[in-house]
Every structure is written in structure tokens, then in C-alpha cells.
Amino acid sequence: MDKKTLMNKVLSGGGWALTGKLIFAAASLLINAMLSRLLQPQELGTYFIAFNIAFFGSIVGMLGLNQSIVKFLAENRRLAKYREMQRAVQLVIGIALLGGAAIFVLYISFQHFLNLNLFHSPLLEQLAVPIAIWILCNMFQQLLAESFRGLDDIRFATIFGGLLSNLLLVAALSRYFFTGHPVLSDVIFLVNLSILLSIAISLGALIKKLRNLPTAPGQRSTVPHTAEAKRILAISLPIMVSAVTLFFLTSSDIWILGVFRDSDEVAVYGAATRLIALIALCEIVSNSVLPSLIVTMNTKETLPQLQKLGRIVTTISLLPAAAILFIFMLLGPWILGTIFGSFYQQGYWVLILLSMGRVINVCGGANGLLMTLAGYQKTLMYITLITSIITVIASILTVSSLGAHGLAAVMLVGLGLQNVFMWIWVKKKMGIVIHPDFPLLIDEARTYLDKKRAQNVTNVN
């Protein structure tokens, strides 16, 4: 892949991803702002806990298939094995159906025990079935979206990765500003309905796209389905373990706060976490553009080119992330009060600490993608597991005495440790270093503009 093709791919795919995710973020923020006014703080705190349960359950139920499908589709697309691509999607969806059924049954069976011993919330227990359905909805929404990413369709991956369902949910919630306040069960029903509509549309689009793949020169595999499923799971399961441990590193804070503090404090903390999603958006260019490139460029000859591209993309991602952090530092209380209401202004320091952690993740996130898709998912699993255990233990020891502020500080340190470990490992084992590089970005931008200028002069002459 030549340099011009790489830059076009970054600009085109990154542009789609960034535009789509900006709309997604705006819709997410609007949803949470609406909920902060439609629900009481205690209900909103319960919603945030339910959201995390659904998110965690979908991670476990997907079994890491959402990332491995990108790898399988990209590899087979490079080799023009189109029938293998169709087969991989069918197998992955079949395995996901089994994983989804298992996680549904497990949650329904154990939610009473968990609620009785941890969250002590009668409302969560009443919502057991809707939350279990929410888990399944999240699973298949992400799995179908990542299938499009593996097919190198960044546009549909962005639309069906949550953008469409969020826009549908905004429309559904809007009616309550005219008809009265909903209860939490109404909100979760609308969440599930919005995602299910998105899944139905994306499944139809995916089937059509797979049917339109060329039938040659790919050959039908002679490998039995069971053997192929085992190969998929051998790659997927370590990714799932890494994702689970990463959840505890980045998202278990809501659970820990819900166990040791009251629902009002959970609501304030949850509101701050919704704002830092704006910084997480800055990782979208990396997460959308780099996966297929990593799979196709993971050779000794192309690693230097991959390092250069990784640095450029990481630097581009850091620019808006740093700008958002600066705005939060200046206007945090006003932003929290305007979006969520004056009650939530007390989350200012939580917002700043968590935002700093996300900026660190923007700087080092490409290293995690590289390890996952270059075949080092087990090493990433160990790194994430160690840092997650340290972070969770420190969080539990801290939250009772220092509350939300202490918890946010611990999450910041935990993310920093994970990114440092990943950076060191990639440098030592793969011989490349991916981090922000502003001089490189400036040089590449200058070269690109000079070429465009020379091209324009040639066209005029």
C-alpha cells in the first residue's frame, strides 16, 4: 500500500468515523441531559449502574468476537477469499447467539444474589429482564458494526455502531417533555427498542453486502465448522478477557461507587463520565482506521511505515482531546450545570481527573490495538489484568474515605500504568514506538500541502 493510498484511507475513513462519532457524542450527551431532567438523581444513579451492567454483560457475551471478526475479515479480504469471509461472519454470529443465551440466563439467575449483596436496589431487581435484553442488544449492535469494519466499510460501522440507535432514542425521549415524566422502566424499554431497530437495519445491510461479494477466486474451505469455530475462539477468548479486565480498569468505578456510596453521588459521578466521552471520541480515528491497516501491514518490511502512520493518527487524535480537557478546566462547573443541572456542578474535580485519564489513553491507545491485532492479545490480557487488579483494589480501599474524588484519582493512575506498560512492551518486542509526534505531523502536513500546491500549479499551466 503506497503512501498516497494510506493518507487517503486515513482521511476518508477517519473523516467518516470522526463525523459520525461527533454526532453520536452529541446525541449521547443530549440523551443524558434529557434523563437528568426527566429522572430524579436516585433514578439516574440506578440508570448509570444498569448501563454499566448491560455494557459489561455484552463484553462477556460477545466473547471477544467483535474484535476477532475484524481480523478474520481483513485477512481474508486481502487474500480475496470471499467465501471465507461469508463463512466467518456466519460462524461468529452463531457463536455469539450461544454466548448471548448463556449470559442472559446467567444474569437472570444471579442478579438477585448480586443485588442483595452489592447494590441493595429494589429497582434494579425489578428491571432484571429489561437489563438482560439490553445486554443482548448491545452485543449484536457492536458485533454487526465491527463486521462492517472488517469489510472496510467505515461508514456503516459508524452508523450502526450506536449512532442510529442514539438518534432514535433522542426522538423517543423527546415526547416525554410534552407528555410527562417517564419511569426508569420506560427509559430502558425505549433504549432496547432503539437498538433493536438499528440491529434490524444493519443486519439487512450486512446480508446484502456479503451476498454481493465476488464468488471467485476464493475457494470454499475444507476445514470443518467445529475446527474453524475453535480457531476463532482461540483468538477471541483472550481478547474477551482483556476487554473484561479493561472494563474493570475503566468502568468499574460506577459499580464500586454504587456499592459504597449513595445513588445521588453515583448520579453526579455518572454525569461527569458522560462528558468525558467527548475525549474518548478522539480515539475514534485510531480505532476506525488502524485495525485493518495493522492486520495488512504486520510484516517486518512494513512495520516502520505502520509506526509512522500510528504516530500521525495518534497526534491528530490528541489535538482535540487536549483542547477539550482545557475547556473542561476553564468552564467545567458551568458546563455541568448547563447540561445536567446545578446539582451536578459538584462533579467538577471528578470531571477533570477522569478527563486526564482519557487523554493519557488517547496518547497510548494505538499500542493496545497493535497488540490485539498483531497476535499479542494474550500479553495485552496479562497487562490489563495486572493493572485492573491494582486499580480495583486501590479503588475499594479509597472510595469509602475519599468518595468520588479519590475514586477518580485512582482511575487516572490505573489508566496511566496500563498505557506505560503497553508502550514499553511494543517498543521492546516489536521494535516500534507509537506515541504523539507533533514534528512528524507538521512535516507530513507541509509535504502534503506542497504537493497539492505543485499539483495546482501544474493544472493551471
Coordinates of C-alpha atoms in Angstrom, one line a residue:
M1 CA 0.0 0.0 0.0
D2 CA 1.6 3.3 -1.1
K3 CA 1.9 6.4 0.9
K4 CA -0.8 8.3 -1.1
T5 CA -3.3 5.4 -0.6
L6 CA -2.5 5.3 3.2
M7 CA -3.2 9.0 3.6
N8 CA -6.4 8.8 1.5
K9 CA -7.5 5.9 3.7
V10 CA -6.8 7.8 6.9
L11 CA -8.6 11.0 5.6
S12 CA -11.6 9.2 4.2
G13 CA -12.2 6.6 6.9
G14 CA -11.1 9.0 9.7
G15 CA -13.4 11.7 8.3
W16 CA -16.4 9.3 8.3
A17 CA -15.6 8.0 11.7
L18 CA -15.0 11.4 13.3
T19 CA -18.1 13.0 11.8
G20 CA -20.3 10.0 12.8
K21 CA -18.9 9.8 16.3
L22 CA -19.3 13.6 16.8
I23 CA -23.0 13.2 16.1
F24 CA -23.0 10.1 18.3
A25 CA -21.4 12.0 21.1
A26 CA -23.8 14.9 20.8
A27 CA -26.8 12.5 20.8
S28 CA -25.4 10.7 23.8
L29 CA -24.8 13.9 25.7
L30 CA -28.3 15.1 24.8
I31 CA -29.8 11.7 26.0
N32 CA -28.1 12.1 29.4
A33 CA -29.0 15.7 29.7
M34 CA -32.6 14.8 29.0
L35 CA -32.5 11.9 31.5
S36 CA -31.0 14.2 34.2
R37 CA -34.2 16.3 33.9
L38 CA -36.7 13.5 33.4
L39 CA -35.4 11.3 36.2
Q40 CA -34.7 12.0 39.9
P41 CA -31.0 11.8 40.9
Q42 CA -31.6 8.5 42.6
E43 CA -33.2 7.0 39.5
L44 CA -30.4 8.4 37.3
G45 CA -27.8 6.8 39.5
T46 CA -29.6 3.5 39.1
Y47 CA -29.7 4.0 35.3
F48 CA -26.0 4.5 35.2
I49 CA -25.4 1.3 37.2
A50 CA -27.8 -0.6 34.8
F51 CA -26.0 0.9 31.9
N52 CA -22.7 -0.5 33.2
I53 CA -24.3 -3.9 33.8
A54 CA -25.5 -4.0 30.3
F55 CA -22.2 -2.9 28.9
F56 CA -20.2 -5.4 31.0
G57 CA -22.7 -8.3 30.1
S58 CA -22.3 -7.5 26.4
I59 CA -18.5 -7.7 26.7
V60 CA -18.7 -11.1 28.3
G61 CA -21.4 -12.4 25.9
M62 CA -19.5 -11.3 22.8
L63 CA -16.5 -13.5 23.8
G64 CA -14.1 -11.1 22.0
L65 CA -15.8 -11.8 18.7
N66 CA -16.3 -8.1 17.9
Q67 CA -12.6 -7.7 17.5
S68 CA -11.6 -11.0 16.1
I69 CA -14.2 -10.7 13.3
V70 CA -12.3 -7.6 12.1
K71 CA -9.1 -9.7 11.9
F72 CA -10.6 -12.6 10.1
L73 CA -12.5 -10.4 7.5
A74 CA -9.5 -8.2 6.8
E75 CA -7.1 -11.2 6.4
N76 CA -9.5 -13.0 4.0
R77 CA -10.3 -9.8 2.1
R78 CA -6.5 -9.3 1.5
L79 CA -6.3 -12.8 0.1
A80 CA -9.5 -12.5 -1.9
K81 CA -11.1 -15.4 0.0
Y82 CA -14.6 -14.1 -0.3
R83 CA -16.4 -17.3 0.6
E84 CA -14.3 -17.5 3.7
M85 CA -15.4 -14.0 4.7
Q86 CA -19.1 -15.1 4.4
R87 CA -18.3 -18.2 6.4
A88 CA -16.5 -16.3 9.2
V89 CA -19.5 -13.9 9.7
Q90 CA -21.9 -16.9 9.9
L91 CA -19.8 -18.7 12.4
V92 CA -19.2 -15.6 14.5
I93 CA -22.9 -14.8 14.7
G94 CA -23.7 -18.4 15.6
I95 CA -21.2 -18.4 18.4
A96 CA -22.5 -15.0 19.6
L97 CA -26.0 -16.4 19.8
L98 CA -24.8 -19.1 22.1
G99 CA -22.8 -16.6 24.2
G100 CA -25.8 -14.3 24.3
A101 CA -28.1 -17.0 25.5
A102 CA -25.6 -18.1 28.2
I103 CA -25.1 -14.5 29.5
F104 CA -28.9 -13.9 29.5
V105 CA -29.6 -17.0 31.6
L106 CA -26.6 -16.2 34.0
Y107 CA -27.7 -12.7 34.6
I108 CA -31.4 -13.6 35.3
S109 CA -30.2 -16.4 37.6
F110 CA -27.7 -14.4 39.7
Q111 CA -29.0 -10.9 39.6
H112 CA -30.9 -11.3 42.8
F113 CA -27.8 -12.5 44.6
L114 CA -25.7 -9.7 43.2
N115 CA -28.3 -7.0 44.1
L116 CA -28.9 -8.4 47.6
N117 CA -25.1 -8.4 48.4
L118 CA -23.9 -5.4 46.4
F119 CA -26.3 -2.7 45.2
H120 CA -29.2 -3.1 47.5
S121 CA -31.6 -1.6 44.9
P122 CA -35.1 -3.0 44.6
L123 CA -35.5 -1.0 41.4
L124 CA -32.6 -2.9 39.7
E125 CA -34.2 -6.2 40.7
Q126 CA -37.5 -5.2 39.1
L127 CA -35.6 -4.4 35.9
A128 CA -33.8 -7.7 35.6
V129 CA -35.4 -8.9 32.3
P130 CA -35.1 -5.5 30.5
I131 CA -31.5 -5.2 31.5
A132 CA -30.8 -8.8 30.3
I133 CA -32.4 -7.8 26.9
W134 CA -30.2 -4.6 26.9
I135 CA -27.1 -6.9 27.2
L136 CA -28.2 -8.8 24.1
C137 CA -29.0 -5.7 22.2
N138 CA -25.5 -4.2 22.9
M139 CA -23.9 -7.4 21.9
F140 CA -25.3 -7.7 18.5
Q141 CA -25.2 -4.0 17.7
Q142 CA -21.4 -4.0 18.2
L143 CA -20.9 -7.3 16.5
L144 CA -22.7 -6.2 13.3
A145 CA -20.9 -2.9 13.3
E146 CA -17.5 -4.4 13.7
S147 CA -18.3 -6.8 10.8
F148 CA -18.7 -3.8 8.6
R149 CA -15.3 -2.5 9.8
G150 CA -13.7 -5.8 8.9
L151 CA -15.3 -5.4 5.4
D152 CA -13.6 -2.0 5.3
D153 CA -16.9 -0.1 5.4
I154 CA -16.2 2.6 8.0
R155 CA -19.4 4.4 7.0
F156 CA -21.8 1.6 8.0
A157 CA -19.6 0.6 11.0
T158 CA -20.0 4.2 12.3
I159 CA -23.7 4.4 11.6
F160 CA -24.7 1.0 13.1
G161 CA -22.2 1.2 16.0
G162 CA -24.6 3.3 18.0
L163 CA -25.2 6.4 16.0
L164 CA -28.5 5.4 14.6
S165 CA -29.8 3.9 17.8
N166 CA -28.9 7.1 19.7
L167 CA -30.7 9.3 17.3
L168 CA -33.8 7.1 17.6
L169 CA -33.6 7.2 21.4
V170 CA -33.4 11.1 21.3
A171 CA -36.5 11.2 19.2
A172 CA -38.3 8.7 21.6
L173 CA -37.4 10.6 24.7
S174 CA -38.4 13.9 23.3
R175 CA -42.0 13.1 23.6
Y176 CA -41.8 13.0 27.4
F177 CA -41.1 16.7 27.5
F178 CA -44.6 17.2 26.3
T179 CA -46.5 14.2 27.9
G180 CA -44.9 13.9 31.4
H181 CA -42.1 12.2 33.2
P182 CA -41.2 8.6 32.4
V183 CA -40.2 6.0 35.0
L184 CA -36.9 4.1 34.6
S185 CA -38.5 1.0 33.1
D186 CA -39.9 3.2 30.3
V187 CA -36.5 4.6 29.6
I188 CA -34.9 1.2 29.4
F189 CA -37.7 -0.1 27.1
L190 CA -37.0 2.8 24.7
V191 CA -33.3 2.1 24.8
N192 CA -33.8 -1.5 23.8
L193 CA -36.4 -0.7 21.1
S194 CA -34.0 1.9 19.6
I195 CA -31.1 -0.6 19.5
L196 CA -33.3 -3.4 18.1
L197 CA -34.4 -1.2 15.2
S198 CA -30.8 -0.4 14.4
I199 CA -29.8 -4.1 14.5
A200 CA -32.6 -5.0 12.1
I201 CA -31.5 -2.4 9.6
S202 CA -27.8 -3.2 9.9
L203 CA -28.4 -7.0 9.6
G204 CA -30.2 -6.4 6.3
A205 CA -27.4 -4.2 5.0
L206 CA -24.7 -6.8 6.1
I207 CA -26.5 -9.7 4.4
K208 CA -26.8 -7.7 1.2
K209 CA -23.1 -6.7 1.4
L210 CA -21.9 -10.3 1.9
R211 CA -24.1 -11.6 -0.9
N212 CA -22.6 -9.0 -3.3
L213 CA -19.0 -10.2 -2.6
P214 CA -17.3 -11.8 -5.7
T215 CA -17.6 -15.6 -5.8
A216 CA -14.1 -16.1 -7.2
P217 CA -11.2 -16.6 -6.8
G218 CA -11.9 -17.6 -3.2
Q219 CA -12.3 -21.3 -2.6
R220 CA -14.6 -23.0 -0.1
S221 CA -12.7 -24.2 2.9
T222 CA -12.3 -27.8 3.7
V223 CA -11.8 -27.1 7.4
P224 CA -14.8 -28.4 9.4
H225 CA -17.0 -25.8 11.1
T226 CA -16.1 -27.1 14.6
A227 CA -12.4 -26.7 13.9
E228 CA -12.9 -23.2 12.4
A229 CA -15.0 -22.2 15.5
K230 CA -12.3 -23.4 17.8
R231 CA -9.7 -21.3 15.8
I232 CA -12.0 -18.3 16.1
L233 CA -12.4 -18.8 19.9
A234 CA -8.7 -19.4 20.4
I235 CA -8.2 -15.8 19.2
S236 CA -11.4 -14.3 20.6
L237 CA -11.3 -15.5 24.2
P238 CA -8.1 -13.8 25.2
I239 CA -9.5 -10.6 23.7
M240 CA -12.6 -11.0 25.8
V241 CA -10.6 -11.5 29.0
S242 CA -8.6 -8.3 28.1
A243 CA -11.9 -6.5 27.5
V244 CA -13.3 -7.7 30.8
T245 CA -10.2 -6.6 32.7
L246 CA -10.2 -3.3 30.8
F247 CA -13.8 -2.8 31.9
F248 CA -12.7 -3.1 35.5
L249 CA -9.9 -0.7 34.8
T250 CA -12.0 2.0 33.1
S251 CA -15.7 1.4 34.0
S252 CA -15.9 -0.5 37.3
D253 CA -15.8 2.8 39.2
I254 CA -19.6 3.3 38.8
W255 CA -20.2 -0.2 40.4
I256 CA -17.7 0.5 43.2
L257 CA -19.3 3.8 44.0
G258 CA -22.8 2.2 43.8
V259 CA -21.7 -0.4 46.4
F260 CA -20.1 2.0 48.9
R261 CA -21.9 5.4 48.4
D262 CA -25.4 6.5 47.8
S263 CA -27.2 6.9 44.5
D264 CA -27.0 10.7 44.4
E265 CA -23.2 10.5 44.4
V266 CA -23.4 7.9 41.7
A267 CA -25.5 10.2 39.6
V268 CA -23.0 13.1 40.0
Y269 CA -20.1 10.8 39.1
G270 CA -22.0 9.3 36.2
A271 CA -22.8 12.7 34.7
A272 CA -19.1 13.5 34.7
T273 CA -18.3 10.2 33.0
R274 CA -20.8 11.1 30.2
L275 CA -18.9 14.3 29.5
I276 CA -15.5 12.6 29.2
A277 CA -17.0 10.6 26.4
L278 CA -16.2 13.6 24.3
I279 CA -12.5 13.0 24.9
A280 CA -12.9 9.2 24.2
L281 CA -14.3 10.3 20.9
C282 CA -10.8 11.5 19.9
E283 CA -9.7 7.8 19.8
I284 CA -12.2 7.1 17.1
V285 CA -9.9 7.9 14.2
S286 CA -7.3 5.4 15.6
N287 CA -9.9 2.8 16.4
S288 CA -11.7 3.1 13.0
V289 CA -8.7 3.4 10.6
L290 CA -5.9 1.5 12.2
P291 CA -7.4 -2.0 12.7
S292 CA -7.5 -3.2 9.1
L293 CA -4.1 -1.5 8.4
I294 CA -2.5 -3.3 11.3
V295 CA -3.7 -6.6 10.0
T296 CA -2.4 -6.0 6.5
M297 CA 0.9 -4.2 7.5
N298 CA 2.1 -6.5 10.3
T299 CA 5.3 -7.6 8.5
K300 CA 8.9 -6.8 9.2
E301 CA 9.1 -4.7 6.0
T302 CA 6.1 -2.5 6.7
L303 CA 6.4 -2.0 10.4
P304 CA 8.3 1.3 10.0
Q305 CA 5.5 2.5 7.8
L306 CA 2.9 1.4 10.4
Q307 CA 4.8 3.2 13.1
K308 CA 4.8 6.4 11.1
L309 CA 1.1 6.1 10.4
G310 CA 0.3 5.2 14.0
R311 CA 2.2 8.3 15.3
I312 CA 0.4 10.6 12.8
V313 CA -3.1 9.3 13.7
T314 CA -2.3 9.4 17.5
T315 CA -1.1 13.0 17.2
I316 CA -4.2 14.0 15.3
S317 CA -6.4 12.3 17.9
L318 CA -4.5 14.1 20.8
L319 CA -5.1 17.7 19.5
P320 CA -8.9 17.8 20.1
A321 CA -8.5 15.7 23.3
A322 CA -6.2 18.3 24.8
A323 CA -8.4 21.1 23.7
I324 CA -11.5 19.5 25.4
L325 CA -9.5 19.0 28.6
F326 CA -8.5 22.6 28.6
I327 CA -12.1 23.7 28.1
F328 CA -13.3 21.5 31.0
M329 CA -10.6 23.0 33.3
L330 CA -11.9 26.5 32.5
L331 CA -15.6 26.0 32.3
G332 CA -16.3 22.7 34.0
P333 CA -18.8 23.8 36.6
W334 CA -20.7 25.9 34.1
I335 CA -20.8 23.0 31.6
L336 CA -22.0 20.5 34.2
G337 CA -24.7 22.9 35.4
T338 CA -25.9 23.9 32.0
I339 CA -26.2 20.3 30.6
F340 CA -27.3 18.4 33.7
G341 CA -28.5 21.0 36.2
S342 CA -27.0 22.8 39.2
F343 CA -27.0 19.7 41.4
Y344 CA -24.3 18.1 39.2
Q345 CA -21.8 21.0 39.4
Q346 CA -20.2 19.3 42.3
G347 CA -18.7 16.8 39.9
Y348 CA -16.1 19.3 38.6
W349 CA -12.9 17.6 40.0
V350 CA -14.2 14.2 39.1
L351 CA -14.6 15.5 35.5
I352 CA -11.0 16.9 35.5
L353 CA -9.4 13.8 36.9
L354 CA -11.2 11.4 34.6
S355 CA -10.6 13.6 31.6
M356 CA -6.8 13.5 32.3
G357 CA -7.0 9.7 32.3
R358 CA -8.8 9.7 28.9
V359 CA -6.2 12.0 27.4
I360 CA -3.5 9.5 28.5
N361 CA -5.5 6.8 26.8
V362 CA -5.6 8.8 23.6
C363 CA -1.8 9.0 23.7
G364 CA -1.3 5.3 24.1
G365 CA -4.4 3.6 22.8
A366 CA -2.9 2.6 19.4
N367 CA -0.5 0.3 21.2
G368 CA -3.3 -1.8 22.6
L369 CA -4.9 -2.1 19.1
L370 CA -1.5 -3.1 17.7
M371 CA -1.0 -5.8 20.4
T372 CA -4.6 -7.2 19.8
L373 CA -4.5 -7.4 16.1
A374 CA -0.8 -8.3 15.6
G375 CA -1.3 -11.6 17.6
Y376 CA -0.2 -10.5 21.1
Q377 CA -3.7 -10.5 22.7
K378 CA -2.6 -12.8 25.5
T379 CA 0.2 -10.4 26.5
L380 CA -2.3 -7.5 26.4
M381 CA -4.6 -9.6 28.6
Y382 CA -1.9 -10.0 31.2
I383 CA -1.0 -6.3 31.2
T384 CA -4.7 -5.3 31.5
L385 CA -5.3 -7.9 34.2
I386 CA -2.5 -6.8 36.4
T387 CA -3.3 -3.1 36.1
S388 CA -7.0 -3.8 36.6
I389 CA -6.4 -5.8 39.8
I390 CA -4.3 -3.0 41.2
T391 CA -6.8 -0.3 40.3
V392 CA -9.9 -2.2 41.7
I393 CA -8.1 -2.9 45.0
A394 CA -7.0 0.7 45.3
S395 CA -10.5 1.9 44.4
I396 CA -12.1 -0.2 47.1
L397 CA -9.6 1.0 49.7
T398 CA -10.1 4.6 48.7
V399 CA -13.7 5.1 47.9
S400 CA -15.1 4.8 51.5
S401 CA -13.0 7.6 52.9
L402 CA -12.4 9.9 49.8
G403 CA -15.6 9.2 47.8
A404 CA -15.9 10.1 44.2
H405 CA -12.8 12.3 44.0
G406 CA -10.5 9.6 45.4
L407 CA -12.0 7.1 43.1
A408 CA -11.4 9.3 40.0
A409 CA -7.8 9.8 41.0
V410 CA -7.2 6.0 41.3
M411 CA -8.8 5.5 37.8
L412 CA -6.4 8.1 36.4
V413 CA -3.4 6.3 37.8
G414 CA -4.6 2.9 36.6
L415 CA -5.0 4.1 33.0
G416 CA -1.6 5.7 33.1
L417 CA 0.0 2.4 34.3
Q418 CA -1.7 0.4 31.6
N419 CA -0.6 2.7 28.8
V420 CA 3.0 2.8 30.0
F421 CA 3.2 -1.0 30.2
M422 CA 1.8 -1.3 26.7
W423 CA 4.2 1.3 25.2
I424 CA 7.2 -0.4 26.8
W425 CA 6.2 -3.9 25.6
V426 CA 5.5 -2.7 22.0
K427 CA 8.9 -0.9 21.9
K428 CA 10.8 -3.9 23.3
K429 CA 9.2 -6.8 21.4
M430 CA 8.1 -5.2 18.1
G431 CA 10.8 -2.6 17.7
I432 CA 8.4 0.3 17.0
V433 CA 7.3 3.2 19.2
I434 CA 3.8 4.7 18.8
H435 CA 3.1 7.9 20.6
P436 CA 2.2 11.6 19.7
D437 CA 4.8 13.1 17.4
F438 CA 4.0 16.7 16.6
P439 CA 7.1 17.4 14.4
L440 CA 6.2 14.4 12.2
L441 CA 2.6 15.6 11.8
I442 CA 3.8 19.1 10.8
D443 CA 6.3 17.7 8.3
E444 CA 3.7 15.4 6.8
A445 CA 1.2 18.2 6.6
R446 CA 3.7 20.5 5.0
T447 CA 4.7 17.9 2.4
Y448 CA 1.1 17.2 1.6
L449 CA 0.3 20.9 1.1
D450 CA 3.4 21.4 -1.0
K451 CA 2.4 18.5 -3.3
K452 CA -1.2 19.9 -3.6
R453 CA 0.2 23.4 -4.4
A454 CA 2.6 21.9 -7.0
Q455 CA -0.3 19.9 -8.5
N456 CA -2.5 23.0 -8.7
V457 CA 0.3 25.0 -10.5
T458 CA 0.7 22.1 -13.0
N459 CA -3.0 22.0 -13.7
V460 CA -3.1 25.8 -14.3
N461 CA -0.2 25.6 -16.7

